[in-house]
Amino acid sequence: MNRSRKILVYRHAAITRLTHWINVLALTLLLMSGLNIFGAHPALYWGQKATFAHPWVLIAAEQHGQHTVGFTQIGSMKFNTTGVLGYSGKVGEFEQVAFPSWATVPSYRDLADSRHWHFFFAWLFVINGLVYWLVGLASGHIRNDLLPNGHDIAPKNIWHEIAIHARLKFPKGEEARRYNVLQKTTYLGVVLVVLPLMVLTGLCMSPGFNAATPWLVDVFGGRQSARTIHFITAFAIVGFVLLHLFMVVASGTWNNIRSMITGRYAIVTDKPGAST
Amino acid sequence: MSLLANRRGWLRAGLASAGALVLGACDKITSDPRSIAFLQSAEGLTRRAQRLVVDRKALAREFTHADISPDFRPNGSIDPTDADYVALKTKGFSDYRLVIDGLVERPLSLSLEDLRQQPSRTQITRHDCVEGWSSIGKWTGARLGPLLDQAGLKKTARYIVFHCGDTLEQTLDGSGQYYESIDLIDAYHPQTILAYAMNDSVLPVSHGAPLRLRVERQLGYKQAKYIMRIEAVEDYRHLGRGNGGFWEDRGYEWYAGI
């Protein structure tokens, strides 16, 4: 007789949970202090040097007759972003600032302090990431849980996962014990590519570090390109987090949050004798 | 109806005050000097890590003529109004003397002509402002290391201080005078020069005439302009507000390698 039962499986090791939440803290503060730092020179360029008259991204404010208008310029496109980008603040107290005060740490424009926040949490982020990598490699977490296996990368399986994800129907029962191929590739991409890219492009803005590894700056096409890629990658992480949060909610908010706190994830199984 | 409106009003007020509470709490934390002091503990780690991975003689990247910025941005003071400086400028810096003193065996006083006779170096390097932009320029100047050797550093000398001719901020106690300091590793770095020429011309006033520091591998605010006096010291705590430089006194890192 088959009976479906809800069982709790141990899904996330303590080190995964710990490094996950430290990452949440570090990335949040890195983003918010980074947006404040950006405000000191709210323009982006490509190459080694700034071309002040021709930034490819510019967030600023300008006078339109009696009014000040905040604008965001990307390439040849220009948008009015008053209230959010370029010109924002409390009602009646708008000021020229790239990102609004609610998005930055500290809330007021302060390059010196935002750099202190940024570099402190950069260290926390790097140390946390190294711990995750070392433990993940030693314990087999990265190899066993994140590296797609032969079954995962079969085109039929990939197509199947895309199809059920698109309908927001997620793997159930035994299949939910492990990450599916979309989760694996996304997490692996974030852990091995996107987050390290953030650190490397950040280091490439350091004139001290540049002297040690000038070739690395060339890999990114120059210091200003590295700054640009740092900025783009930051928003790629924001995009990932938004998608991640959406998926958490869509596939069971409390079950997911519990699993990242206690490690236990509930699955519904109809396999007789499935152990708890 | 009014109950509903009221409830909505309460809800809105509640959310607004909760938001204000969170933001207020954040501001309290972020503006507390103790939290900043705690965060600044990472600066020592950064400096030591960089000193560890960057060889003390490793050169900053040098570029070609084609890379020179046509729009190198002058920053900070761009035309000092200090009386002594204006007097020197009016006479084309013919009366200028660079003083090198402090913890040295033989204090020096050098004219611009004397400086041009010193072992020199020309380099096309990238200037990285703490704000985030970069410009590339060509600098020619006297190497600082040989000059310090001529003056003969005493054993107790640990830092080299640059006293500048510009007041960047008007203050009552004179702490708005620009100054900077570097350690002996950077002072003796082969690319550390006292530049009197920029892009094959006499150094312009906006970029620090008659003499500015180039200490490549650090950010723009370390590149002191309008240098009047170089002092070898054991410690810089008695200068300015005690943090080793104008911008350091205003919260920026003394080690500006990142």
JSON list of C-alpha atoms in Angstrom, two decimals, chain A residues 7 23 28 30 49 66 88 95 107-108 125 142 170 188 201 209 211-212 231 257-258 265:
[
{"chain": "A", "resi": 7, "resn": "ILE", "atom": "CA", "xyz": [9.18, 13.72, 5.79]},
{"chain": "A", "resi": 23, "resn": "ASN", "atom": "CA", "xyz": [26.80, 36.24, 2.52]},
{"chain": "A", "resi": 28, "resn": "THR", "atom": "CA", "xyz": [23.64, 43.63, 1.29]},
{"chain": "A", "resi": 30, "resn": "LEU", "atom": "CA", "xyz": [28.55, 45.76, 0.02]},
{"chain": "A", "resi": 49, "resn": "LYS", "atom": "CA", "xyz": [41.07, 55.98, -18.25]},
{"chain": "A", "resi": 66, "resn": "GLN", "atom": "CA", "xyz": [12.89, 76.19, -12.99]},
{"chain": "A", "resi": 88, "resn": "SER", "atom": "CA", "xyz": [15.86, 62.32, -4.94]},
{"chain": "A", "resi": 95, "resn": "GLU", "atom": "CA", "xyz": [19.17, 66.68, -3.54]},
{"chain": "A", "resi": 107, "resn": "SER", "atom": "CA", "xyz": [22.18, 57.05, 4.04]},
{"chain": "A", "resi": 108, "resn": "TYR", "atom": "CA", "xyz": [23.93, 60.39, 3.49]},
{"chain": "A", "resi": 125, "resn": "PHE", "atom": "CA", "xyz": [32.75, 38.34, 2.08]},
{"chain": "A", "resi": 142, "resn": "ILE", "atom": "CA", "xyz": [30.50, 21.24, -4.61]},
{"chain": "A", "resi": 170, "resn": "PHE", "atom": "CA", "xyz": [8.79, 22.12, -8.96]},
{"chain": "A", "resi": 188, "resn": "LEU", "atom": "CA", "xyz": [27.61, 26.90, -9.46]},
{"chain": "A", "resi": 201, "resn": "THR", "atom": "CA", "xyz": [37.10, 43.43, -10.61]},
{"chain": "A", "resi": 209, "resn": "PHE", "atom": "CA", "xyz": [47.12, 45.46, -6.23]},
{"chain": "A", "resi": 211, "resn": "ALA", "atom": "CA", "xyz": [51.26, 46.67, -9.40]},
{"chain": "A", "resi": 212, "resn": "ALA", "atom": "CA", "xyz": [51.26, 43.01, -8.32]},
{"chain": "A", "resi": 231, "resn": "PHE", "atom": "CA", "xyz": [28.99, 47.61, -11.39]},
{"chain": "A", "resi": 257, "resn": "ILE", "atom": "CA", "xyz": [13.61, 29.31, 4.90]},
{"chain": "A", "resi": 258, "resn": "ARG", "atom": "CA", "xyz": [13.51, 26.53, 7.52]},
{"chain": "A", "resi": 265, "resn": "TYR", "atom": "CA", "xyz": [13.59, 20.37, 4.23]}
]
